[in-house]
JSON list of C-alpha atoms in Angstrom, two decimals:
[
{"chain": "A", "resi": 28, "resn": "MET", "atom": "CA", "xyz": [2.12, -17.75, -4.57]},
{"chain": "A", "resi": 29, "resn": "ASP", "atom": "CA", "xyz": [3.00, -19.49, -7.83]},
{"chain": "A", "resi": 30, "resn": "MET", "atom": "CA", "xyz": [6.16, -17.61, -8.86]},
{"chain": "A", "resi": 31, "resn": "SER", "atom": "CA", "xyz": [5.84, -18.15, -12.61]},
{"chain": "A", "resi": 32, "resn": "ASN", "atom": "CA", "xyz": [2.26, -16.84, -12.67]},
{"chain": "A", "resi": 33, "resn": "ALA", "atom": "CA", "xyz": [3.14, -13.97, -10.33]},
{"chain": "A", "resi": 34, "resn": "LEU", "atom": "CA", "xyz": [6.13, -12.97, -12.44]},
{"chain": "A", "resi": 35, "resn": "GLU", "atom": "CA", "xyz": [4.03, -13.15, -15.59]},
{"chain": "A", "resi": 36, "resn": "ALA", "atom": "CA", "xyz": [1.36, -10.91, -14.04]},
{"chain": "A", "resi": 37, "resn": "VAL", "atom": "CA", "xyz": [3.95, -8.37, -12.85]},
{"chain": "A", "resi": 38, "resn": "GLN", "atom": "CA", "xyz": [5.58, -8.37, -16.30]},
{"chain": "A", "resi": 39, "resn": "SER", "atom": "CA", "xyz": [2.17, -7.60, -17.83]},
{"chain": "A", "resi": 40, "resn": "PHE", "atom": "CA", "xyz": [1.57, -4.75, -15.37]},
{"chain": "A", "resi": 41, "resn": "HIS", "atom": "CA", "xyz": [5.08, -3.43, -16.02]},
{"chain": "A", "resi": 42, "resn": "SER", "atom": "CA", "xyz": [4.55, -3.53, -19.77]},
{"chain": "A", "resi": 43, "resn": "LEU", "atom": "CA", "xyz": [1.29, -1.61, -19.41]},
{"chain": "A", "resi": 44, "resn": "ALA", "atom": "CA", "xyz": [2.80, 0.90, -16.97]},
{"chain": "A", "resi": 45, "resn": "LYS", "atom": "CA", "xyz": [5.57, 1.79, -19.44]},
{"chain": "A", "resi": 46, "resn": "ASP", "atom": "CA", "xyz": [2.94, 3.69, -21.43]},
{"chain": "A", "resi": 47, "resn": "ALA", "atom": "CA", "xyz": [1.95, 6.80, -19.44]},
{"chain": "A", "resi": 48, "resn": "ILE", "atom": "CA", "xyz": [-1.58, 6.63, -20.85]},
{"chain": "A", "resi": 49, "resn": "ASN", "atom": "CA", "xyz": [-2.25, 3.36, -18.99]},
{"chain": "A", "resi": 50, "resn": "ARG", "atom": "CA", "xyz": [-1.02, 4.46, -15.57]},
{"chain": "A", "resi": 51, "resn": "GLY", "atom": "CA", "xyz": [-4.20, 6.19, -14.43]},
{"chain": "A", "resi": 52, "resn": "THR", "atom": "CA", "xyz": [-6.28, 3.19, -15.44]},
{"chain": "A", "resi": 53, "resn": "LEU", "atom": "CA", "xyz": [-4.00, 0.78, -13.57]},
{"chain": "A", "resi": 54, "resn": "LEU", "atom": "CA", "xyz": [-4.32, 2.93, -10.45]},
{"chain": "A", "resi": 55, "resn": "LYS", "atom": "CA", "xyz": [-8.12, 3.16, -10.70]},
{"chain": "A", "resi": 56, "resn": "ASP", "atom": "CA", "xyz": [-8.28, -0.59, -10.21]},
{"chain": "A", "resi": 57, "resn": "ALA", "atom": "CA", "xyz": [-6.59, -0.88, -6.83]},
{"chain": "A", "resi": 58, "resn": "THR", "atom": "CA", "xyz": [-5.97, -4.61, -7.31]},
{"chain": "A", "resi": 59, "resn": "CYS", "atom": "CA", "xyz": [-2.96, -3.90, -9.55]},
{"chain": "A", "resi": 60, "resn": "PRO", "atom": "CA", "xyz": [-0.99, -1.84, -6.99]},
{"chain": "A", "resi": 61, "resn": "GLN", "atom": "CA", "xyz": [-2.15, -4.14, -4.18]},
{"chain": "A", "resi": 62, "resn": "PHE", "atom": "CA", "xyz": [-0.84, -7.16, -6.06]},
{"chain": "A", "resi": 63, "resn": "LEU", "atom": "CA", "xyz": [2.45, -5.36, -6.76]},
{"chain": "A", "resi": 64, "resn": "ALA", "atom": "CA", "xyz": [2.72, -4.45, -3.06]},
{"chain": "A", "resi": 65, "resn": "TYR", "atom": "CA", "xyz": [2.00, -8.04, -2.10]},
{"chain": "A", "resi": 66, "resn": "ALA", "atom": "CA", "xyz": [4.66, -9.27, -4.55]},
{"chain": "A", "resi": 67, "resn": "LEU", "atom": "CA", "xyz": [7.24, -7.09, -2.78]},
{"chain": "A", "resi": 68, "resn": "GLY", "atom": "CA", "xyz": [7.00, -9.49, 0.15]},
{"chain": "A", "resi": 69, "resn": "GLU", "atom": "CA", "xyz": [8.08, -12.51, -1.87]},
{"chain": "A", "resi": 70, "resn": "ASN", "atom": "CA", "xyz": [11.59, -13.98, -1.76]},
{"chain": "A", "resi": 71, "resn": "ASN", "atom": "CA", "xyz": [12.09, -13.85, -5.53]},
{"chain": "A", "resi": 72, "resn": "LEU", "atom": "CA", "xyz": [14.54, -11.01, -6.27]},
{"chain": "A", "resi": 73, "resn": "GLU", "atom": "CA", "xyz": [13.42, -10.64, -9.91]},
{"chain": "A", "resi": 74, "resn": "LEU", "atom": "CA", "xyz": [9.76, -10.43, -8.87]},
{"chain": "A", "resi": 75, "resn": "VAL", "atom": "CA", "xyz": [10.47, -7.86, -6.15]},
{"chain": "A", "resi": 76, "resn": "LYS", "atom": "CA", "xyz": [12.64, -5.71, -8.42]},
{"chain": "A", "resi": 77, "resn": "LEU", "atom": "CA", "xyz": [10.09, -5.70, -11.27]},
{"chain": "A", "resi": 78, "resn": "SER", "atom": "CA", "xyz": [7.20, -4.98, -8.86]},
{"chain": "A", "resi": 79, "resn": "LEU", "atom": "CA", "xyz": [9.11, -2.04, -7.40]},
{"chain": "A", "resi": 80, "resn": "GLU", "atom": "CA", "xyz": [9.97, -0.70, -10.86]},
{"chain": "A", "resi": 81, "resn": "THR", "atom": "CA", "xyz": [6.30, -0.94, -11.85]},
{"chain": "A", "resi": 82, "resn": "LEU", "atom": "CA", "xyz": [5.14, 0.87, -8.71]},
{"chain": "A", "resi": 83, "resn": "THR", "atom": "CA", "xyz": [7.72, 3.58, -9.44]},
{"chain": "A", "resi": 84, "resn": "LEU", "atom": "CA", "xyz": [6.39, 3.95, -12.99]},
{"chain": "A", "resi": 85, "resn": "LEU", "atom": "CA", "xyz": [2.86, 4.31, -11.63]},
{"chain": "A", "resi": 86, "resn": "ALA", "atom": "CA", "xyz": [3.99, 7.14, -9.33]},
{"chain": "A", "resi": 87, "resn": "ASP", "atom": "CA", "xyz": [4.82, 9.50, -12.20]},
{"chain": "A", "resi": 88, "resn": "THR", "atom": "CA", "xyz": [2.62, 12.48, -11.24]},
{"chain": "A", "resi": 89, "resn": "GLN", "atom": "CA", "xyz": [1.48, 14.13, -8.02]},
{"chain": "A", "resi": 90, "resn": "LYS", "atom": "CA", "xyz": [-2.06, 12.84, -8.58]},
{"chain": "A", "resi": 91, "resn": "HIS", "atom": "CA", "xyz": [-0.81, 9.29, -9.16]},
{"chain": "A", "resi": 92, "resn": "LYS", "atom": "CA", "xyz": [1.43, 9.45, -6.09]},
{"chain": "A", "resi": 93, "resn": "LEU", "atom": "CA", "xyz": [-1.54, 10.49, -3.96]},
{"chain": "A", "resi": 94, "resn": "LYS", "atom": "CA", "xyz": [-3.66, 7.68, -5.38]},
{"chain": "A", "resi": 95, "resn": "LEU", "atom": "CA", "xyz": [-0.91, 5.07, -4.98]},
{"chain": "A", "resi": 96, "resn": "GLY", "atom": "CA", "xyz": [-0.26, 6.20, -1.41]},
{"chain": "A", "resi": 97, "resn": "SER", "atom": "CA", "xyz": [-3.93, 5.82, -0.54]},
{"chain": "A", "resi": 98, "resn": "ILE", "atom": "CA", "xyz": [-4.14, 2.19, -1.69]},
{"chain": "A", "resi": 99, "resn": "PHE", "atom": "CA", "xyz": [-4.31, -0.36, 1.09]},
{"chain": "A", "resi": 100, "resn": "GLY", "atom": "CA", "xyz": [-1.05, -2.23, 1.71]},
{"chain": "A", "resi": 101, "resn": "VAL", "atom": "CA", "xyz": [1.31, -0.09, -0.39]},
{"chain": "A", "resi": 102, "resn": "PHE", "atom": "CA", "xyz": [2.99, 1.85, 2.47]},
{"chain": "A", "resi": 103, "resn": "PRO", "atom": "CA", "xyz": [3.65, -1.19, 4.71]},
{"chain": "A", "resi": 104, "resn": "ALA", "atom": "CA", "xyz": [4.97, -3.21, 1.75]},
{"chain": "A", "resi": 105, "resn": "LEU", "atom": "CA", "xyz": [7.36, -0.44, 0.69]},
{"chain": "A", "resi": 106, "resn": "GLN", "atom": "CA", "xyz": [8.51, 0.02, 4.30]},
{"chain": "A", "resi": 107, "resn": "ALA", "atom": "CA", "xyz": [9.18, -3.71, 4.69]},
{"chain": "A", "resi": 108, "resn": "THR", "atom": "CA", "xyz": [11.05, -3.80, 1.37]},
{"chain": "A", "resi": 109, "resn": "ALA", "atom": "CA", "xyz": [13.19, -0.83, 2.36]},
{"chain": "A", "resi": 110, "resn": "GLU", "atom": "CA", "xyz": [14.15, -2.63, 5.59]},
{"chain": "A", "resi": 111, "resn": "LYS", "atom": "CA", "xyz": [14.74, -6.12, 4.15]},
{"chain": "A", "resi": 112, "resn": "GLU", "atom": "CA", "xyz": [18.54, -6.22, 3.97]},
{"chain": "A", "resi": 113, "resn": "GLU", "atom": "CA", "xyz": [18.77, -9.45, 1.99]},
{"chain": "A", "resi": 114, "resn": "LEU", "atom": "CA", "xyz": [17.27, -7.67, -1.04]},
{"chain": "A", "resi": 115, "resn": "GLY", "atom": "CA", "xyz": [20.35, -5.49, -1.37]},
{"chain": "A", "resi": 116, "resn": "GLU", "atom": "CA", "xyz": [21.07, -1.82, -1.06]},
{"chain": "A", "resi": 117, "resn": "GLU", "atom": "CA", "xyz": [19.79, -0.90, -4.54]},
{"chain": "A", "resi": 118, "resn": "ILE", "atom": "CA", "xyz": [16.30, -2.31, -3.93]},
{"chain": "A", "resi": 119, "resn": "ASN", "atom": "CA", "xyz": [16.22, -1.00, -0.34]},
{"chain": "A", "resi": 120, "resn": "ASN", "atom": "CA", "xyz": [17.07, 2.51, -1.53]},
{"chain": "A", "resi": 121, "resn": "ALA", "atom": "CA", "xyz": [14.57, 2.37, -4.42]},
{"chain": "A", "resi": 122, "resn": "ALA", "atom": "CA", "xyz": [11.78, 1.31, -2.04]},
{"chain": "A", "resi": 123, "resn": "LEU", "atom": "CA", "xyz": [12.74, 3.98, 0.46]},
{"chain": "A", "resi": 124, "resn": "SER", "atom": "CA", "xyz": [12.85, 6.61, -2.29]},
{"chain": "A", "resi": 125, "resn": "LEU", "atom": "CA", "xyz": [9.36, 5.69, -3.54]},
{"chain": "A", "resi": 126, "resn": "LEU", "atom": "CA", "xyz": [8.02, 5.58, 0.01]},
{"chain": "A", "resi": 127, "resn": "THR", "atom": "CA", "xyz": [9.46, 9.04, 0.67]},
{"chain": "A", "resi": 128, "resn": "ASP", "atom": "CA", "xyz": [7.96, 10.39, -2.56]},
{"chain": "A", "resi": 129, "resn": "LEU", "atom": "CA", "xyz": [4.52, 9.05, -1.64]},
{"chain": "A", "resi": 130, "resn": "LYS", "atom": "CA", "xyz": [4.70, 10.48, 1.89]},
{"chain": "A", "resi": 131, "resn": "PHE", "atom": "CA", "xyz": [5.94, 13.82, 0.58]},
{"chain": "A", "resi": 132, "resn": "ALA", "atom": "CA", "xyz": [3.08, 13.96, -1.94]},
{"chain": "A", "resi": 133, "resn": "ARG", "atom": "CA", "xyz": [0.55, 13.31, 0.81]},
{"chain": "A", "resi": 134, "resn": "ASN", "atom": "CA", "xyz": [2.09, 15.89, 3.15]},
{"chain": "A", "resi": 135, "resn": "SER", "atom": "CA", "xyz": [2.47, 18.54, 0.46]},
{"chain": "A", "resi": 136, "resn": "LYS", "atom": "CA", "xyz": [-1.23, 18.17, -0.38]},
{"chain": "A", "resi": 137, "resn": "ALA", "atom": "CA", "xyz": [-2.13, 18.78, 3.26]},
{"chain": "A", "resi": 138, "resn": "VAL", "atom": "CA", "xyz": [0.09, 21.86, 3.37]},
{"chain": "A", "resi": 139, "resn": "LYS", "atom": "CA", "xyz": [-1.39, 23.16, 0.10]},
{"chain": "A", "resi": 140, "resn": "VAL", "atom": "CA", "xyz": [-4.95, 22.79, 1.41]},
{"chain": "A", "resi": 141, "resn": "ALA", "atom": "CA", "xyz": [-4.04, 24.54, 4.65]},
{"chain": "A", "resi": 142, "resn": "THR", "atom": "CA", "xyz": [-2.27, 27.47, 2.96]},
{"chain": "A", "resi": 143, "resn": "ASP", "atom": "CA", "xyz": [-4.73, 27.88, 0.09]},
{"chain": "A", "resi": 144, "resn": "THR", "atom": "CA", "xyz": [-7.82, 27.93, 2.31]},
{"chain": "A", "resi": 145, "resn": "PRO", "atom": "CA", "xyz": [-9.14, 31.39, 3.20]},
{"chain": "A", "resi": 146, "resn": "ARG", "atom": "CA", "xyz": [-9.35, 32.00, 6.96]},
{"chain": "A", "resi": 147, "resn": "ASP", "atom": "CA", "xyz": [-13.12, 32.38, 7.00]},
{"chain": "A", "resi": 148, "resn": "THR", "atom": "CA", "xyz": [-13.63, 28.84, 5.62]},
{"chain": "A", "resi": 149, "resn": "VAL", "atom": "CA", "xyz": [-11.34, 27.06, 8.08]},
{"chain": "A", "resi": 150, "resn": "PRO", "atom": "CA", "xyz": [-14.15, 26.25, 10.59]},
{"chain": "A", "resi": 151, "resn": "ASN", "atom": "CA", "xyz": [-16.08, 24.48, 7.81]},
{"chain": "A", "resi": 152, "resn": "ILE", "atom": "CA", "xyz": [-13.05, 22.36, 6.97]},
{"chain": "A", "resi": 153, "resn": "GLN", "atom": "CA", "xyz": [-12.53, 21.48, 10.63]},
{"chain": "A", "resi": 154, "resn": "THR", "atom": "CA", "xyz": [-16.18, 20.53, 10.99]},
{"chain": "A", "resi": 155, "resn": "LYS", "atom": "CA", "xyz": [-15.97, 18.38, 7.88]},
{"chain": "A", "resi": 156, "resn": "ASN", "atom": "CA", "xyz": [-12.81, 16.69, 9.11]},
{"chain": "A", "resi": 157, "resn": "SER", "atom": "CA", "xyz": [-14.26, 15.99, 12.55]},
{"chain": "A", "resi": 158, "resn": "TYR", "atom": "CA", "xyz": [-17.31, 14.47, 10.86]},
{"chain": "A", "resi": 159, "resn": "ASN", "atom": "CA", "xyz": [-15.13, 12.33, 8.63]},
{"chain": "A", "resi": 160, "resn": "ASN", "atom": "CA", "xyz": [-12.88, 11.24, 11.48]},
{"chain": "A", "resi": 161, "resn": "SER", "atom": "CA", "xyz": [-15.56, 8.82, 12.63]},
{"chain": "A", "resi": 162, "resn": "ARG", "atom": "CA", "xyz": [-15.50, 7.26, 9.17]},
{"chain": "A", "resi": 163, "resn": "ARG", "atom": "CA", "xyz": [-11.75, 7.30, 8.59]},
{"chain": "A", "resi": 164, "resn": "SER", "atom": "CA", "xyz": [-9.61, 4.24, 8.71]},
{"chain": "A", "resi": 165, "resn": "LYS", "atom": "CA", "xyz": [-6.04, 3.50, 9.64]},
{"chain": "A", "resi": 166, "resn": "ILE", "atom": "CA", "xyz": [-3.57, 0.76, 8.82]},
{"chain": "A", "resi": 167, "resn": "ILE", "atom": "CA", "xyz": [-2.20, -1.56, 11.48]},
{"chain": "A", "resi": 168, "resn": "THR", "atom": "CA", "xyz": [0.54, -4.07, 10.79]},
{"chain": "A", "resi": 169, "resn": "LEU", "atom": "CA", "xyz": [0.86, -7.06, 13.10]},
{"chain": "A", "resi": 170, "resn": "PHE", "atom": "CA", "xyz": [3.83, -9.40, 13.17]},
{"chain": "A", "resi": 171, "resn": "ILE", "atom": "CA", "xyz": [2.49, -12.84, 14.09]},
{"chain": "A", "resi": 172, "resn": "LYS", "atom": "CA", "xyz": [4.72, -15.65, 15.34]},
{"chain": "A", "resi": 173, "resn": "GLY", "atom": "CA", "xyz": [3.41, -19.00, 14.19]},
{"chain": "A", "resi": 174, "resn": "LEU", "atom": "CA", "xyz": [1.93, -17.72, 10.92]},
{"chain": "A", "resi": 175, "resn": "GLU", "atom": "CA", "xyz": [3.48, -20.51, 8.86]},
{"chain": "A", "resi": 176, "resn": "THR", "atom": "CA", "xyz": [0.84, -22.18, 6.69]},
{"chain": "A", "resi": 177, "resn": "LEU", "atom": "CA", "xyz": [-2.20, -21.34, 4.61]},
{"chain": "A", "resi": 178, "resn": "GLU", "atom": "CA", "xyz": [-4.35, -22.90, 7.34]},
{"chain": "A", "resi": 179, "resn": "ASP", "atom": "CA", "xyz": [-2.85, -20.48, 9.90]},
{"chain": "A", "resi": 180, "resn": "ARG", "atom": "CA", "xyz": [-3.46, -17.60, 7.51]},
{"chain": "A", "resi": 181, "resn": "ASN", "atom": "CA", "xyz": [-7.09, -18.58, 6.90]},
{"chain": "A", "resi": 182, "resn": "ARG", "atom": "CA", "xyz": [-7.74, -19.04, 10.63]},
{"chain": "A", "resi": 183, "resn": "ILE", "atom": "CA", "xyz": [-6.18, -15.67, 11.50]},
{"chain": "A", "resi": 184, "resn": "GLU", "atom": "CA", "xyz": [-8.06, -13.87, 8.72]},
{"chain": "A", "resi": 185, "resn": "ASP", "atom": "CA", "xyz": [-11.35, -15.47, 9.77]},
{"chain": "A", "resi": 186, "resn": "ASP", "atom": "CA", "xyz": [-10.80, -14.54, 13.43]},
{"chain": "A", "resi": 187, "resn": "LEU", "atom": "CA", "xyz": [-9.61, -10.98, 12.82]},
{"chain": "A", "resi": 188, "resn": "ILE", "atom": "CA", "xyz": [-12.25, -10.03, 10.26]},
{"chain": "A", "resi": 189, "resn": "ARG", "atom": "CA", "xyz": [-14.89, -10.73, 12.91]},
{"chain": "A", "resi": 190, "resn": "VAL", "atom": "CA", "xyz": [-13.41, -8.11, 15.24]},
{"chain": "A", "resi": 191, "resn": "ARG", "atom": "CA", "xyz": [-15.55, -4.99, 15.35]},
{"chain": "A", "resi": 192, "resn": "GLY", "atom": "CA", "xyz": [-13.96, -2.15, 13.39]},
{"chain": "A", "resi": 193, "resn": "VAL", "atom": "CA", "xyz": [-11.80, -4.31, 11.10]},
{"chain": "A", "resi": 194, "resn": "ILE", "atom": "CA", "xyz": [-12.54, -3.40, 7.50]},
{"chain": "A", "resi": 195, "resn": "SER", "atom": "CA", "xyz": [-10.08, -5.65, 5.68]},
{"chain": "A", "resi": 196, "resn": "ILE", "atom": "CA", "xyz": [-7.07, -7.82, 6.30]},
{"chain": "A", "resi": 197, "resn": "VAL", "atom": "CA", "xyz": [-4.15, -9.13, 4.25]},
{"chain": "A", "resi": 198, "resn": "CYS", "atom": "CA", "xyz": [-1.93, -11.86, 5.74]},
{"chain": "A", "resi": 199, "resn": "ASP", "atom": "CA", "xyz": [1.50, -12.69, 4.39]},
{"chain": "A", "resi": 200, "resn": "VAL", "atom": "CA", "xyz": [2.81, -16.08, 5.50]},
{"chain": "A", "resi": 201, "resn": "VAL", "atom": "CA", "xyz": [6.33, -15.37, 4.18]},
{"chain": "A", "resi": 202, "resn": "THR", "atom": "CA", "xyz": [6.90, -12.29, 6.34]},
{"chain": "A", "resi": 203, "resn": "HIS", "atom": "CA", "xyz": [4.61, -13.44, 9.20]},
{"chain": "A", "resi": 204, "resn": "ARG", "atom": "CA", "xyz": [2.73, -10.17, 8.84]},
{"chain": "A", "resi": 205, "resn": "ALA", "atom": "CA", "xyz": [-0.95, -9.23, 8.88]},
{"chain": "A", "resi": 206, "resn": "THR", "atom": "CA", "xyz": [-1.93, -5.80, 7.61]},
{"chain": "A", "resi": 207, "resn": "LEU", "atom": "CA", "xyz": [-5.35, -4.61, 8.78]},
{"chain": "A", "resi": 208, "resn": "ARG", "atom": "CA", "xyz": [-7.42, -1.62, 7.76]},
{"chain": "A", "resi": 209, "resn": "VAL", "atom": "CA", "xyz": [-9.55, -0.61, 10.73]},
{"chain": "A", "resi": 210, "resn": "ARG", "atom": "CA", "xyz": [-11.97, 2.18, 11.53]},
{"chain": "A", "resi": 211, "resn": "GLU", "atom": "CA", "xyz": [-10.55, 4.86, 13.79]},
{"chain": "A", "resi": 212, "resn": "HIS", "atom": "CA", "xyz": [-12.53, 5.18, 17.01]}
]
């Protein structure tokens, strides 16, 4: 990734995210949070810090936290950032805090639905969920030794996207990681 262009893009997103009015729009287009999540994997401390600050700005309301948490690649990127010791304790803790907030928002929504639902409608919800389970997806993160170059990345992406059930894939050469969204079977 060209660091000057990446930093410029993140600065633009950060500038837009400072205004609360823009946050919903930035989240509607999932490419913004996905790019910010991808930038967390880079070795540029300024880029990582600004990307994390921008993601934190975007997670200002319960609705926005739920949306951000549902975007492909955000959870694994935050988890990796929280565990990457060379970034420093401040960034690790900020990533862990945001990750916790997003998980809490998702779990509190599930609890709210379960407690707010009248008993006589529970079978309908279970039926709906069992129907949707065949269409749900899950995230799998693979750590791949030998993922060193763009050629390796392209070859791995081409091979994995052909596997039945794989919906999308993002490979990161820097962290030797491939994040896949796959259908649950």
